[in-house]
XYZ file of C-alpha atoms in Angstrom:
179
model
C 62.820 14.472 -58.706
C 62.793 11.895 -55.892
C 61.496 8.461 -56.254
C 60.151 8.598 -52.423
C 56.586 9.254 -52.059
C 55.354 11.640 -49.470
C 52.407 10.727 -47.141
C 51.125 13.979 -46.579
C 51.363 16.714 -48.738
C 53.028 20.019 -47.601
C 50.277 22.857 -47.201
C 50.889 26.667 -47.788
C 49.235 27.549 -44.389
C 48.930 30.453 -42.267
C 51.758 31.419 -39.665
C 50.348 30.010 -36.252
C 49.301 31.897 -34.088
C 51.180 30.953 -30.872
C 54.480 31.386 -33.136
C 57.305 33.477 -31.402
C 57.612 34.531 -34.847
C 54.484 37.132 -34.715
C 56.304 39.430 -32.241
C 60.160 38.574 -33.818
C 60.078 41.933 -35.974
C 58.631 45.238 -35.346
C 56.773 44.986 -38.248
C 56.099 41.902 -41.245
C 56.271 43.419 -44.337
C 55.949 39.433 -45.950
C 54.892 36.464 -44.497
C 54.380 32.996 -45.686
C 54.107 29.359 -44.052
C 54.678 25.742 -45.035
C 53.379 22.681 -43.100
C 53.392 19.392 -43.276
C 52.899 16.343 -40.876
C 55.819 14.064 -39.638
C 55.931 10.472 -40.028
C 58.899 10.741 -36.958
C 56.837 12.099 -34.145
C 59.960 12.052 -31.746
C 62.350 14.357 -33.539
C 63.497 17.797 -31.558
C 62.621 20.772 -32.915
C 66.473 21.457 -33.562
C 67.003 18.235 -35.380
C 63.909 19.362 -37.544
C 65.344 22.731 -38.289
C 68.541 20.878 -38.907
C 67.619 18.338 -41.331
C 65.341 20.978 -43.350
C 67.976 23.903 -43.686
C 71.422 22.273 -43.622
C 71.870 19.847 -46.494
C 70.994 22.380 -49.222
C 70.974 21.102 -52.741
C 74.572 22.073 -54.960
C 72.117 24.171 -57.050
C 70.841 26.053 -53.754
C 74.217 26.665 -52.460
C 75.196 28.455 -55.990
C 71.936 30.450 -55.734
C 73.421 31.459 -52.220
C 76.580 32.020 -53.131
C 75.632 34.379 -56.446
C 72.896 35.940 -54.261
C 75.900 36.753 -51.281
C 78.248 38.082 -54.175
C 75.368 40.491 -55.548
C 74.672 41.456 -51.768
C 78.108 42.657 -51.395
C 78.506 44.600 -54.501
C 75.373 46.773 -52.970
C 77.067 46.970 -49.543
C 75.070 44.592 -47.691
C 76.235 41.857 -45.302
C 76.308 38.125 -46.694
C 78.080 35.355 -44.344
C 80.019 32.847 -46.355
C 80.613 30.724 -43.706
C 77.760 28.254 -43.928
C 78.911 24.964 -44.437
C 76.530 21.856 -44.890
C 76.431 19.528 -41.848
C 77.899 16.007 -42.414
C 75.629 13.493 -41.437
C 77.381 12.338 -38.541
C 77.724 16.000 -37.028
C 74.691 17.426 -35.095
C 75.788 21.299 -34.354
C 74.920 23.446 -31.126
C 72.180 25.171 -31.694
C 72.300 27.834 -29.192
C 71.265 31.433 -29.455
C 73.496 33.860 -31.112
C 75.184 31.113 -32.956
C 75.362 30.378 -36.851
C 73.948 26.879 -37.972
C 73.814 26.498 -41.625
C 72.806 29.593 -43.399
C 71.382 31.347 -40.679
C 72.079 33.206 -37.145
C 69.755 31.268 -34.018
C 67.309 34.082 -32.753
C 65.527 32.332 -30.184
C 65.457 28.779 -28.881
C 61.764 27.077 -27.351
C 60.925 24.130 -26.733
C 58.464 23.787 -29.758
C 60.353 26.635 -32.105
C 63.430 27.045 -33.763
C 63.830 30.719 -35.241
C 66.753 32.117 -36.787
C 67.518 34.819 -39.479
C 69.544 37.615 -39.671
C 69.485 41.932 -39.435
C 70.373 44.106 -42.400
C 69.969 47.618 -43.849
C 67.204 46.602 -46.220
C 65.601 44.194 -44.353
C 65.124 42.088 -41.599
C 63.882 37.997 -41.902
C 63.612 35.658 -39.891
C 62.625 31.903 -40.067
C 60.982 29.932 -37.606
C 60.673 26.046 -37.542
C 57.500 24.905 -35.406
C 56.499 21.430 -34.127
C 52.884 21.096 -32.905
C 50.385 18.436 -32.098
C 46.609 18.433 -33.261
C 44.529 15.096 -32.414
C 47.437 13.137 -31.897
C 49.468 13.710 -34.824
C 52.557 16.142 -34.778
C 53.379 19.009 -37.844
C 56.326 20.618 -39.007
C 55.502 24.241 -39.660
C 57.904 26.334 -41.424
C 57.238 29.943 -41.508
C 58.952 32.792 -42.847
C 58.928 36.641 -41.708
C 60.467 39.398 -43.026
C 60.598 43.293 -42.060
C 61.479 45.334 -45.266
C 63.485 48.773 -44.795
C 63.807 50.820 -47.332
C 63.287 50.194 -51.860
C 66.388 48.302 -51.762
C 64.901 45.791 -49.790
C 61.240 45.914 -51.407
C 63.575 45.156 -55.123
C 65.378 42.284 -53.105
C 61.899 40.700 -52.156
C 60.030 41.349 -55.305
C 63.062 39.323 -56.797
C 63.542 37.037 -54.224
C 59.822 35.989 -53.266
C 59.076 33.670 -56.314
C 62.206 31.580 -55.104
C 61.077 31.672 -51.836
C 57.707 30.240 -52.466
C 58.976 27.335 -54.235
C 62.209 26.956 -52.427
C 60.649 26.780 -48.931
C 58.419 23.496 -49.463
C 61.425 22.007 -51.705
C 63.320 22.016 -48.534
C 60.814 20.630 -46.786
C 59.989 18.045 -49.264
C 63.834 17.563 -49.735
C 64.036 16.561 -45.926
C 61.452 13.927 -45.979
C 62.418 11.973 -49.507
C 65.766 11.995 -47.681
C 64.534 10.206 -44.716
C 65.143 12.637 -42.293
C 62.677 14.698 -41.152
């Protein structure tokens, strides 16, 4: 798919521990975590989450678009106002505030999260940089709060995607050069 190599593969892990993500939700009903380790040390933790989530494939933003058409039609919310980033642009990424596909939950200094509320569910999305013996990781975890069936028959259809979809974007980022 890309002709760039990666250096270090990207690990299913579990969702660290010191994540901001563990107490996001009243409850995680799902959970999963992608890591992998950066070849640019320096980068922000919003420039990571930037790079990873905003320049979605065409394919991904049809997948988004059919899956917000479908979420309508069973009277849930679905924002169609995601727009990728152009390369020159770097967004504010400030609580409360939409960048890319997804609302900003919580701002740190070493975590990103974002996600959105609904009637069948709750997710959110966090984007972690750490440091172990002097190398730094990108950790990308994902944690979701289910409500009712409606949202147990959106993840059972949605979780295969998710699992590959996740690292892809992670993978995207790097073969691009940016992350």
């Amino acid at each position: 798919m890309f002709s760039k190599q990666i250096s270090q593969p990207i690990r299913a892990v579990h969702m660290p521990a010191e994540s901001v993500l563990n107490s996001s939700l009243c409850r995680i009903d799902f959970a999963d975590a992608y890591e992998l380790r950066l070849s640019k040390s320096e980068i922000q933790i919003s420039e990571a989450y930037v790079v990873i989530f905003c320049y979605p494939p065409t394919w991904v933003q049809v997948l988004m678009n059919l899956r917000g058409h479908i979420a309508l039609r069973l009277g849930l919310t679905h924002p169609f106002d995601a727009r990728e980033i152009a390369p020159d642009e770097y967004p504010k990424v400030v609580t409360g505030v939409r960048v890319g596909s997804f609302t900003v939950q919580s701002v740190h200094p070493s975590e990103l999260i974002v996600g959105d509320d609904d009637k069948h569910l709750n997710f959110r999305i966090s984007t972690m940089k750490t440091e172990r013996e002097g190398q730094f990781y990108i950790t990308v975890s994902t944690a979701v709060e289910i409500h009712n069936m409606l949202g147990r028959a959106y993840m059972f259809v949605v979780k295969p995607f998710h699992r590959f979809l996740a690292p892809y974007m992670l993978r995207r980022a790097v073969s691009s050069g940016r992350l």
